[in-house]
Amino acid sequence: MIKQGISRDEDAVSAAVATVLLFGGVISIISLMLMSMTPVIQELEGAVKRHDMEAQMTVLAHEANILAESGMPGDMTKVEMIPLDGDLGWDRTRGGMWYSASWHEDNSFRIRDGLDMDRTIDIRHSESKIEALCYEDLRLGPGRPFIFSPPGGIDSILVTPKHGLTIPLGPVNIVQEGVEYLVNIGEVLRLDGDKNFSSSHDLTGMMISGEGGIMLAQPSLLDPSTGQGRHWALPLPSGLTDVEFLSTSNLLIEWTIDGITNSDVSIKSDKLHLANSWTKQFNLSEDKLVEFRTNANSNLIVQTTTSGSTMLIGQDSSMLSKEFLAPASDGTVIFTNPGQEATIISWRNGGLTLGANSTTSIAWPDGEIDNSAIVKGSENFLLEWSESDSGMTYLAAGNTGRLSGQTFLTNISKTNSVNLVGYEAEWNITAEGRVTLTSGDAIEVLQSQGNDGLLRLEDEGAQRCIGIDMTASGWIQTEIPWENMAGRMQNELFRAWKEGTHPSSFSIELIGQVDDSTHGTIATAWAFHLSRLTYEFETSISGLEIAWTGGAVVTNHPEIKAEVILPPSDKGGPGPRFSVTIPSMHPSFTSTSGQGNMELELKLEMRYSLASSKAFDLRRGWQGPYGDAIAQYSSRALDQSEDWIVYPGRLDLLTDYVGWVPIPSHGPSEAIWHTGGEPIQFSLQISSIDVDISEANS
């Protein structure tokens, strides 16, 4: 056997090892390159996702704005959206906005943290003393009916759908004790007076006890600085009803029944301390809607029998005032002074002195009065109009001048019923008839005598007035009169919005010192929770989105930094004018979410007119992660102002610019509409739009 030798080629081994190491090195380098390129690829992919959805959201915003501003209830439009890779869904709790408008010169009103679901809210008004705040639940959004709880002693209730800028599509759904009633605009329904009920739309109505009585009717849209109006749509009962208009101007009055319109003219008296009164009696064969229109601001008193009483409103929109218009009709006026100082009350060829915390009454009209009389006082007083001892009326609070508050002066010879207004309250009643809130939110007092009475219908969320009694240059923290929902689950919050235990949108009336009035309406603010339609996606960073909110299209791509793609729609000019219609979209109960080819059906449910008046200070603020960016973007044209460049932050020297100006010292998400000091013709509307999202191929 031949033995063969084995040799080892060291160079070949080294070459093989080197090849393997080189291959491994190349693989490692490629892996590192891929790892470093992955974020770049993801960012490029994210840019594609963003720009694709940005275009789709812009189309959606355009369609929503057209529907909100120009559509009629029931109008629909469809938008197809195709998310590339992210998810389409709703964020219903992290978005919102507010507006505020002052009705008197050199006054402002600001709010902060009013949409964070708890009971606290910060307000700021540094120009004068704040006496009170009055809140009202606006009940905006689907599945949030108006809830009505009539007091005891009511026999029947006349209701009709409330007139507004637009009318609801189809009949209004009213539910009482499980029974549903469908009522169209222009129709009148009579309900039982001893049962609560709800309505899908706000109602105008009157609560009747016995043969009825007297009430001060509220206009369809009132002038916030005077509390008067020019249009009323009232359900009047069958039989005889007297109406009396009171005004300081010449009047052209039109009334419409069953589509037939008539008119009359009333000329203001030229005598000193007299105003203008126009009366008419209607004899209706059945309950009917009667529509009234006047050419000038007026008060309207309705009387269905020869008995009853009602509190009158002063010329400054408060029931606690120094100047009233008294009716020309025969009756009795009751003067009440809830203050701590005597007041001298005067009218044409007459007058009296009323001590502190006292009440007196006189037969009316007094002396040579043959028209509506202007009644003035040196201090605040309350004026009640009555035709007999029988009747019922809600008393005005001595600290707010409205129908709810913390202190009341009652007539102990009559029946006085105290009711909670808000979430919680405790009160004390003295033997002299003084009712005082000891803790909690607010109360109301219903005073009655006999079996007859007539009251204006109000829903549960209206006129919740809280006393402030404070002068401050900074922020004042106060509480809203609803339940605290901070930290609750979403389903609990949605239930609270539906049941009215916490508002999804509300208005605030600022009451305080203005001119010679101590309880005038200085300003009003409106706050809204707005649902956000979001498209969520990821790049190398998670938590990115493109969202539609309140008419604006926003994003936090690429680096979680808020950016505005499309600002909210509003209209300024020509001149010192500003109008806005807020599109408020809400998901339907059957809406889907996620990925796929989605079809969005937008349906305008209702457009509400919240304000249409002359304002002197107009502000807007945003709640949520995009407020600062929207405020800055809306004022981008300010960079072209030479005055702003020379005098930054000086609104008093800004003469070459009209538009939004952010106020960084006040909060970057807040902006003021600047007109160079001129009064603003202000119009605020909000459109409720239901959105149903479904897969396009289904």
Short mmCIF file of C-alpha atoms in Angstrom, two decimals, residues 63-64 92 99 124 128 208 271 297 307 382 389 426 432 445 449 488 616 630 693:
data_model
loop_
_atom_site.label_atom_id
_atom_site.label_comp_id
_atom_site.label_asym_id
_atom_site.label_seq_id
_atom_site.Cartn_x
_atom_site.Cartn_y
_atom_site.Cartn_z
CA GLU A 63 -67.95 70.42 0.35
CA ALA A 64 -68.70 70.81 4.07
CA ARG A 92 -65.04 63.64 19.52
CA TYR A 99 -66.22 83.09 20.07
CA ARG A 124 -61.71 87.65 32.15
CA SER A 128 -65.81 96.92 34.89
CA ILE A 208 -101.17 77.61 30.84
CA LYS A 271 -94.97 113.98 25.10
CA ASN A 297 -86.85 96.87 18.65
CA SER A 307 -105.86 88.25 35.42
CA LEU A 382 -87.84 95.37 39.68
CA ASP A 389 -104.01 89.32 42.52
CA GLU A 426 -79.14 74.62 49.07
CA GLU A 432 -89.97 87.97 55.77
CA VAL A 445 -88.71 81.13 42.43
CA GLN A 449 -101.89 82.94 43.63
CA ARG A 488 -65.10 59.89 32.78
CA PHE A 616 -67.26 96.18 19.49
CA ILE A 630 -54.74 78.19 13.48
CA ILE A 693 -69.21 56.75 6.72
#
